[in-house]
Short mmCIF file of C-alpha atoms in Angstrom, two decimals:
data_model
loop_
_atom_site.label_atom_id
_atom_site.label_comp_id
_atom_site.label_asym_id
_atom_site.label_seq_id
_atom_site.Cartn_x
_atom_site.Cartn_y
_atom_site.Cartn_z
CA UNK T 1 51.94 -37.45 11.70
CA UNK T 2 48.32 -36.61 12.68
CA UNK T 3 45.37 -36.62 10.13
CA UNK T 4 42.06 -35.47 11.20
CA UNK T 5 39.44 -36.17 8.86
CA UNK T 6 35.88 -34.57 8.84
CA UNK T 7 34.57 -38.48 10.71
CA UNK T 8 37.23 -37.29 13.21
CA UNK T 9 39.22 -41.08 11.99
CA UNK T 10 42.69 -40.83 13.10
CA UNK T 11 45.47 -42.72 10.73
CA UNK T 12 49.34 -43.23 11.25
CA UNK T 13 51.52 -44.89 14.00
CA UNK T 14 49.03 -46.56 16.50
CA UNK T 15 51.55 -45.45 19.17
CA UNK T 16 51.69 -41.57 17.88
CA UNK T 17 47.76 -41.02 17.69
CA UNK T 18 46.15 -38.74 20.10
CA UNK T 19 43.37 -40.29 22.25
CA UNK T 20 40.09 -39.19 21.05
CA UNK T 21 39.06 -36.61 24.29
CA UNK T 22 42.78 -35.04 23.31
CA UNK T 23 41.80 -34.71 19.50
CA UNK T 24 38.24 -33.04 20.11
CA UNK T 25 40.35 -30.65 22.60
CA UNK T 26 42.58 -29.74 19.82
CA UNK T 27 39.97 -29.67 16.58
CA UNK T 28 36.37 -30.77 16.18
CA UNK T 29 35.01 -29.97 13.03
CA UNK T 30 30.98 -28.32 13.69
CA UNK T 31 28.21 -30.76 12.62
CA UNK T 32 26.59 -30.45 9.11
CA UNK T 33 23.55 -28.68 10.19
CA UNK T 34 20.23 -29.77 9.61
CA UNK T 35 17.76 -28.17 7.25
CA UNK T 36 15.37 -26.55 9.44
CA UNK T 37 19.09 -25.30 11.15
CA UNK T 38 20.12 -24.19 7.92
CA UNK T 39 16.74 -21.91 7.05
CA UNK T 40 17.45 -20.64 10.82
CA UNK T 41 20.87 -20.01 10.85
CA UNK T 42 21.09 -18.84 7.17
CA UNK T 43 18.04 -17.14 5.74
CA UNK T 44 17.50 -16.89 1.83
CA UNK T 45 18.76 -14.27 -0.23
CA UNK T 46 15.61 -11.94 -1.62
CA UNK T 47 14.71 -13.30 -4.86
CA UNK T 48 16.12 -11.84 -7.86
CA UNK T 49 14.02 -10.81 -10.71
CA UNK T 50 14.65 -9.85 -14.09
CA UNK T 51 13.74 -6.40 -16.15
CA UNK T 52 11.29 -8.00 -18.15
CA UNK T 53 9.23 -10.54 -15.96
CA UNK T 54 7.45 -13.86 -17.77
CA UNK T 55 4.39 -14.34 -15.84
CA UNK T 56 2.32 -17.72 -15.98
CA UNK T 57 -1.35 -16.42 -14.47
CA UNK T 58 -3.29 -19.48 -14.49
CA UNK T 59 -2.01 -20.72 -17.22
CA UNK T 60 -2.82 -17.61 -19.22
CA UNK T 61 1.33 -16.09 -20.31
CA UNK T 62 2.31 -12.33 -20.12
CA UNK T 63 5.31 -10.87 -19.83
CA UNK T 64 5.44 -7.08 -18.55
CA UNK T 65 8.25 -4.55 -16.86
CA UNK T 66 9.30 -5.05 -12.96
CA UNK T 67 8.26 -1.59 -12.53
CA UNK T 68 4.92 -2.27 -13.89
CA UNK T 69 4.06 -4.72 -11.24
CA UNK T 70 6.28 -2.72 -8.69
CA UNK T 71 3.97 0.37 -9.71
CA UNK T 72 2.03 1.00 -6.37
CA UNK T 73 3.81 0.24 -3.23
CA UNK T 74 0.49 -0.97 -1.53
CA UNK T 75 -0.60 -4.26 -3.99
CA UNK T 76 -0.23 -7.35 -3.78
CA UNK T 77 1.67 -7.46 -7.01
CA UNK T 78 4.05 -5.08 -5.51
CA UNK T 79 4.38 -7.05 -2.81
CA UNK T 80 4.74 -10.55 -4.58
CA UNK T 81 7.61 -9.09 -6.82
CA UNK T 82 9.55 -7.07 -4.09
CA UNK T 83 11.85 -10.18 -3.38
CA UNK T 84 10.90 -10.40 -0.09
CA UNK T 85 8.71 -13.62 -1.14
CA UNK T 86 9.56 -16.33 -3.06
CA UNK T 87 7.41 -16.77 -6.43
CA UNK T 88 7.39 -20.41 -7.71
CA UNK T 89 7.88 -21.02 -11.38
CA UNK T 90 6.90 -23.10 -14.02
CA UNK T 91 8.94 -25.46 -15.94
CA UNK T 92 9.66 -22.61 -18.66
CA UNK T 93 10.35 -20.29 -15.73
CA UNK T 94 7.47 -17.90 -15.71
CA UNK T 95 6.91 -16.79 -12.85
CA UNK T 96 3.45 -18.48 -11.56
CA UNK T 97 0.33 -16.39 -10.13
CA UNK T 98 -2.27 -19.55 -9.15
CA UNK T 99 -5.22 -17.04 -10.29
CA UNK T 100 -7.37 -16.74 -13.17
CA UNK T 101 -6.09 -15.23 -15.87
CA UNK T 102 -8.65 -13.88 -18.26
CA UNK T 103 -8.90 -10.43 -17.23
CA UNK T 104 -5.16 -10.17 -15.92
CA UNK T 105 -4.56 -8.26 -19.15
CA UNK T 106 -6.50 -5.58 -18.35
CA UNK T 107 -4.52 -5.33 -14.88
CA UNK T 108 -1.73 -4.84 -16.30
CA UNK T 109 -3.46 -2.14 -19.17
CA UNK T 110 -4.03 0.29 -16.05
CA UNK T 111 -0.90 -1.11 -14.44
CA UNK T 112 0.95 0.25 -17.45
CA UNK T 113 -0.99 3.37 -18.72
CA UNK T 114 -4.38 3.73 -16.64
CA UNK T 115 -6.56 2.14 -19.37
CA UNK T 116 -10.07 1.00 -17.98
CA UNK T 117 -11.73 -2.13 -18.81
CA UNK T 118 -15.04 -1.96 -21.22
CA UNK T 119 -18.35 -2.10 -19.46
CA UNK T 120 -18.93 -5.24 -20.04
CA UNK T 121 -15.94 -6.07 -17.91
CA UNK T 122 -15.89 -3.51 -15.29
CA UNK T 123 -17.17 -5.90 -12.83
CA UNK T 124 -15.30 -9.01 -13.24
CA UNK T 125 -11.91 -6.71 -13.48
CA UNK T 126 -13.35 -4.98 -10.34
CA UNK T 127 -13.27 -8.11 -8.58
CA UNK T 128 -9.67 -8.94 -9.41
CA UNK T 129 -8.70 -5.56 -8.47
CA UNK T 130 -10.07 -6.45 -5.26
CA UNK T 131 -7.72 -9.72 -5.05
CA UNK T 132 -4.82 -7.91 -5.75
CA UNK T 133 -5.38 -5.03 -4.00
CA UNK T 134 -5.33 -2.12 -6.44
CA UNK T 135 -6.83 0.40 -4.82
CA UNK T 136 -6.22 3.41 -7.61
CA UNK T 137 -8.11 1.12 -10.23
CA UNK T 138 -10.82 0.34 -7.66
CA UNK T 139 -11.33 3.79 -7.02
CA UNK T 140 -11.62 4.16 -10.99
CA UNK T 141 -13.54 1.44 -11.44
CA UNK T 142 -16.32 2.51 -8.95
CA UNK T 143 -16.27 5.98 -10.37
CA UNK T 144 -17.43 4.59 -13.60
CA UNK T 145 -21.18 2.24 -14.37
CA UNK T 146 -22.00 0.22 -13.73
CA UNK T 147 -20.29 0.56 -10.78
CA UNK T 148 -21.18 3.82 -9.33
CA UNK T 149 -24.93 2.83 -10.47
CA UNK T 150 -24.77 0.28 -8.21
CA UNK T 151 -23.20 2.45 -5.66
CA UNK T 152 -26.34 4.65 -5.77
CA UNK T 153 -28.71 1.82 -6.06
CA UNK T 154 -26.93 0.30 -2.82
CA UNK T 155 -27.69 3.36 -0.77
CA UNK T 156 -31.31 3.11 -1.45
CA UNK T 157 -31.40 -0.48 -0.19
CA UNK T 158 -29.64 0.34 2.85
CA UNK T 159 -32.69 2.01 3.93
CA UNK T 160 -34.51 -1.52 3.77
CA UNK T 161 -34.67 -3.32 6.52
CA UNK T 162 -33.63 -6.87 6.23
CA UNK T 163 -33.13 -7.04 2.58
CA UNK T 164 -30.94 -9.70 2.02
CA UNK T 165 -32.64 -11.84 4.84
CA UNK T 166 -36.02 -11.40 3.01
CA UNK T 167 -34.61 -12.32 -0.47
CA UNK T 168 -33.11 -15.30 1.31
CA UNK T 169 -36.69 -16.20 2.44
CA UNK T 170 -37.47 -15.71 -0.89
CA UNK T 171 -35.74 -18.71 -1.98
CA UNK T 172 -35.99 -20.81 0.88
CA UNK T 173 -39.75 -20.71 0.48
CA UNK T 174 -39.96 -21.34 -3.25
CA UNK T 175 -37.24 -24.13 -3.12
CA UNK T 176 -39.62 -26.17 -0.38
CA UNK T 177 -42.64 -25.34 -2.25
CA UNK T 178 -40.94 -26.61 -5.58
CA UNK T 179 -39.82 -29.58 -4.02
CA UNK T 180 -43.02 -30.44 -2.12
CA UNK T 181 -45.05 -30.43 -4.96
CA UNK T 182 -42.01 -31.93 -7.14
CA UNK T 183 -42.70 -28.80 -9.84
CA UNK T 184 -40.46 -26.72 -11.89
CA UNK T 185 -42.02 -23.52 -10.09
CA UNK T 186 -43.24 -22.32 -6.90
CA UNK T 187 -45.38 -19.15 -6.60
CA UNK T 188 -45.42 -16.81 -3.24
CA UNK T 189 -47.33 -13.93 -2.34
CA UNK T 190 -44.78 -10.43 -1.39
CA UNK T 191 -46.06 -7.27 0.05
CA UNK T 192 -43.74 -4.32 -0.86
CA UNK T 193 -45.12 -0.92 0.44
CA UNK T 194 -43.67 2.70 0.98
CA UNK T 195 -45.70 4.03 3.28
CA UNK T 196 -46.46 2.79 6.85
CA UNK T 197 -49.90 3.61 6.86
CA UNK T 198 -52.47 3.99 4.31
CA UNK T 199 -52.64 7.58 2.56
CA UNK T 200 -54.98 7.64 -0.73
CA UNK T 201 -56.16 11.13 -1.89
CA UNK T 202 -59.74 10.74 -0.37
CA UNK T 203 -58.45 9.42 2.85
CA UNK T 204 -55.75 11.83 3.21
CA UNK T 205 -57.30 14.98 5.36
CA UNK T 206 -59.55 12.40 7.23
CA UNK T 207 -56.05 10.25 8.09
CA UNK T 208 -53.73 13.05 8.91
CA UNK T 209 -56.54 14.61 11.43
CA UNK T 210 -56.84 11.24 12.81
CA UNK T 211 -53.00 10.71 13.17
CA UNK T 212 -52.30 14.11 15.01
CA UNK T 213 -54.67 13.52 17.72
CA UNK T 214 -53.35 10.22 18.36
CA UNK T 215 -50.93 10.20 21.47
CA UNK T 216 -47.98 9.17 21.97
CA UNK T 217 -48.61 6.19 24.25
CA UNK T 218 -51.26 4.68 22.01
CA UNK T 219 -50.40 1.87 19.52
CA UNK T 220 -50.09 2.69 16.26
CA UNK T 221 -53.22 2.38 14.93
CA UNK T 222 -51.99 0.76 11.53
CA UNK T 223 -49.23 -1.58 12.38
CA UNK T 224 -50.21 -5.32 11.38
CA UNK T 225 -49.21 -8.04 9.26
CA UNK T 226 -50.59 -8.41 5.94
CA UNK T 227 -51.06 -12.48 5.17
CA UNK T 228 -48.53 -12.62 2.88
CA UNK T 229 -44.82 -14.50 2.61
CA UNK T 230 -42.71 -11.65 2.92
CA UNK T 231 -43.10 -8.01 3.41
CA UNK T 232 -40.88 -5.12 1.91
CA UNK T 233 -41.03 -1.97 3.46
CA UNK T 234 -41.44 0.40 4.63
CA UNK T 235 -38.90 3.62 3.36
CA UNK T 236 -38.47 7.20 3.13
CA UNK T 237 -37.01 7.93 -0.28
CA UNK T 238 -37.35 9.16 -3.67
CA UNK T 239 -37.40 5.60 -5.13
CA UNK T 240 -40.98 4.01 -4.92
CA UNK T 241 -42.27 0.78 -5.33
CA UNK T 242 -41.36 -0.40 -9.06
CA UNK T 243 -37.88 0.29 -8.17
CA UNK T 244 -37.44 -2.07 -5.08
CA UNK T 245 -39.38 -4.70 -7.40
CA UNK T 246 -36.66 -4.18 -9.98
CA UNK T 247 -34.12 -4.30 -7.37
CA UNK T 248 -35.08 -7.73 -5.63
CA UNK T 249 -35.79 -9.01 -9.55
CA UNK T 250 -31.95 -7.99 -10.38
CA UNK T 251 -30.62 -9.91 -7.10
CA UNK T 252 -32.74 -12.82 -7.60
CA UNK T 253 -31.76 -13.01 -11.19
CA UNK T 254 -28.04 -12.19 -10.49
CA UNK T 255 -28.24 -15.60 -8.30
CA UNK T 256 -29.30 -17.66 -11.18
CA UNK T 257 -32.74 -16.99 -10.36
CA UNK T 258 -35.52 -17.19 -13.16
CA UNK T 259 -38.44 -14.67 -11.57
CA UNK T 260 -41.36 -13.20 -12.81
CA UNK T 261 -43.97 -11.06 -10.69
CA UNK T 262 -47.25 -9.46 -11.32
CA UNK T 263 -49.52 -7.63 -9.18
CA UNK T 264 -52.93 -9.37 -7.63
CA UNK T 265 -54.08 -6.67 -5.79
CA UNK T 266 -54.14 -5.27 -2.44
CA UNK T 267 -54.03 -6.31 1.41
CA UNK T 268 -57.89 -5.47 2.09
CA UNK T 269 -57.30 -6.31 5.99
CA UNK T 270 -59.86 -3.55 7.86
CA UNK T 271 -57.85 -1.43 10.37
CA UNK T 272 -60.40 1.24 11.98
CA UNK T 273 -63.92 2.51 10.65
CA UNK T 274 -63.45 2.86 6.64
CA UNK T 275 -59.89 2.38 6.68
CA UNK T 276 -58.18 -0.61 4.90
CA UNK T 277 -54.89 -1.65 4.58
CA UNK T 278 -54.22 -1.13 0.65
CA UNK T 279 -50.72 -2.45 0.53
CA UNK T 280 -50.30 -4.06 -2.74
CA UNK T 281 -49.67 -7.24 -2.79
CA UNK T 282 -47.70 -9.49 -5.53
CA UNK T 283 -47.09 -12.93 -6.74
CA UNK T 284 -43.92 -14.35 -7.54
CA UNK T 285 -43.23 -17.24 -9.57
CA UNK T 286 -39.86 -18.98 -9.36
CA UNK T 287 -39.18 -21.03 -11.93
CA UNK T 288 -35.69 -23.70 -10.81
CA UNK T 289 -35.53 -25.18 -14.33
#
């Protein structure tokens, strides 16, 4: 008698056995098949998860209802916990989110009920909304302040021509000042105007009769350069001056930024007979420590 064995080793009478090319025509046993075969041949089952789901979220533990995270078809959450993706776990078998967890709680609040963060938190919970893709609680979130504050105040600066590139000049000059004179502050000079050209209430009629009869062709009589660092303006809007300085104060500040500013007077540059510039100009001390 014949034994085949999975190494293909043949045991009995010497004379009996089977040469080898007649044994692999009768029975060959397939190869064990390699890993990367193995995810090829035979893909993984969808992962399996339980009613109640044990979450570890940076180290930060919840627990919370499959259909909570399930809730919107479109999120990442719903996504991660569909079972089309395998979620690693930790050595207590929570299922691990590498994110920070602090305001995961109040993902899962409006996950489970449509609570909104407080105020205070509305922006840091906005931004994890983002991450995970919650587009019901963005849209919540930006309906609310200071959110929709922002919103409007966002508008206004998209009528401002190279905004953030100025603000970054902003810094770039203060930081070489501050480091060339090895101080704690640098100080610049910033124009920020609303008008193009100057308008006062005595040069008003005189200005607008000059400024019909000027052609088309000609240059325009008022376009210069006041001798400042950088220049803000100009816009057409409701919003004057004060509230562009509060704006670039807010950005500045929201970067870390100590600022203070204080008005030194106006751009006297002469532009044609009594006319003057009058664009107020500012200082702006930045302090780095």
């Amino acid at each position: 008698m014949v034994v085949v064995t999975g190494q293909n080793k043949v045991s009995g009478n010497p004379d009996d056995a089977m040469s080898s090319s007649d044994a692999e025509d009768d029975f060959q046993e397939p190869a064990t098949p390699t890993a990367t075969q193995a995810g090829q041949a035979l893909p993984l089952l969808p992962q399996q998860f339980p009613e109640v789901v044990p979450l570890n979220v940076g180290g930060m533990h919840f627990a919370t209802r499959l259909s909570t995270l399930r809730r919107y078809e479109d999120t990442m959450l719903a996504a991660m916990f569909s079972g089309r993706h395998y979620i690693p776990t930790d050595t207590q078998g929570r299922y691990f989110i590498d994110r920070d967890g602090t305001y995961f709680g109040d993902i899962l609040n409006f996950l489970r009920s449509g609570d909104l963060p407080p105020r205070e938190r509305v922006r840091a919970v906005y931004k994890e909304a983002q991450y995970y893709s919650i587009g019901p609680l963005l849209d919540s979130l930006e309906d609310i302040q200071p959110l929709k504050g922002e919103k409007v105040r966002q508008a206004f600066l998209g009528l401002m021509p190279y905004y953030k590139d100025h603000l970054e000049r902003i810094i770039e000059i203060a930081k070489l000042r501050a480091m060339q004179r090895k101080a704690r502050f640098a100080k610049l000079k910033v124009c920020v105007f609303k008008e193009e050209m100057p308008i006062t209430p005595y040069e008003c009629p005189h200005f607008n009769s000059l400024r019909f009869e000027r052609s088309e062709g000609e240059p325009k009589l008022f376009e210069h350069h006041c001798e400042v660092d950088v220049s803000f303006g100009p816009w057409e809007a409701v919003a004057d001056v004060y509230d562009l300085l509060h704006c670039i104060v807010t950005d500045l500040s929201a970067r870390g930024i100590t600022v203070d500013h204080q008005c030194i007077g106006v751009c006297d540059k002469h532009l044609i007979n009594h006319y003057y510039c009058k664009r107020p100009i500012y200082e702006f001390k930045i302090t780095w420590w």
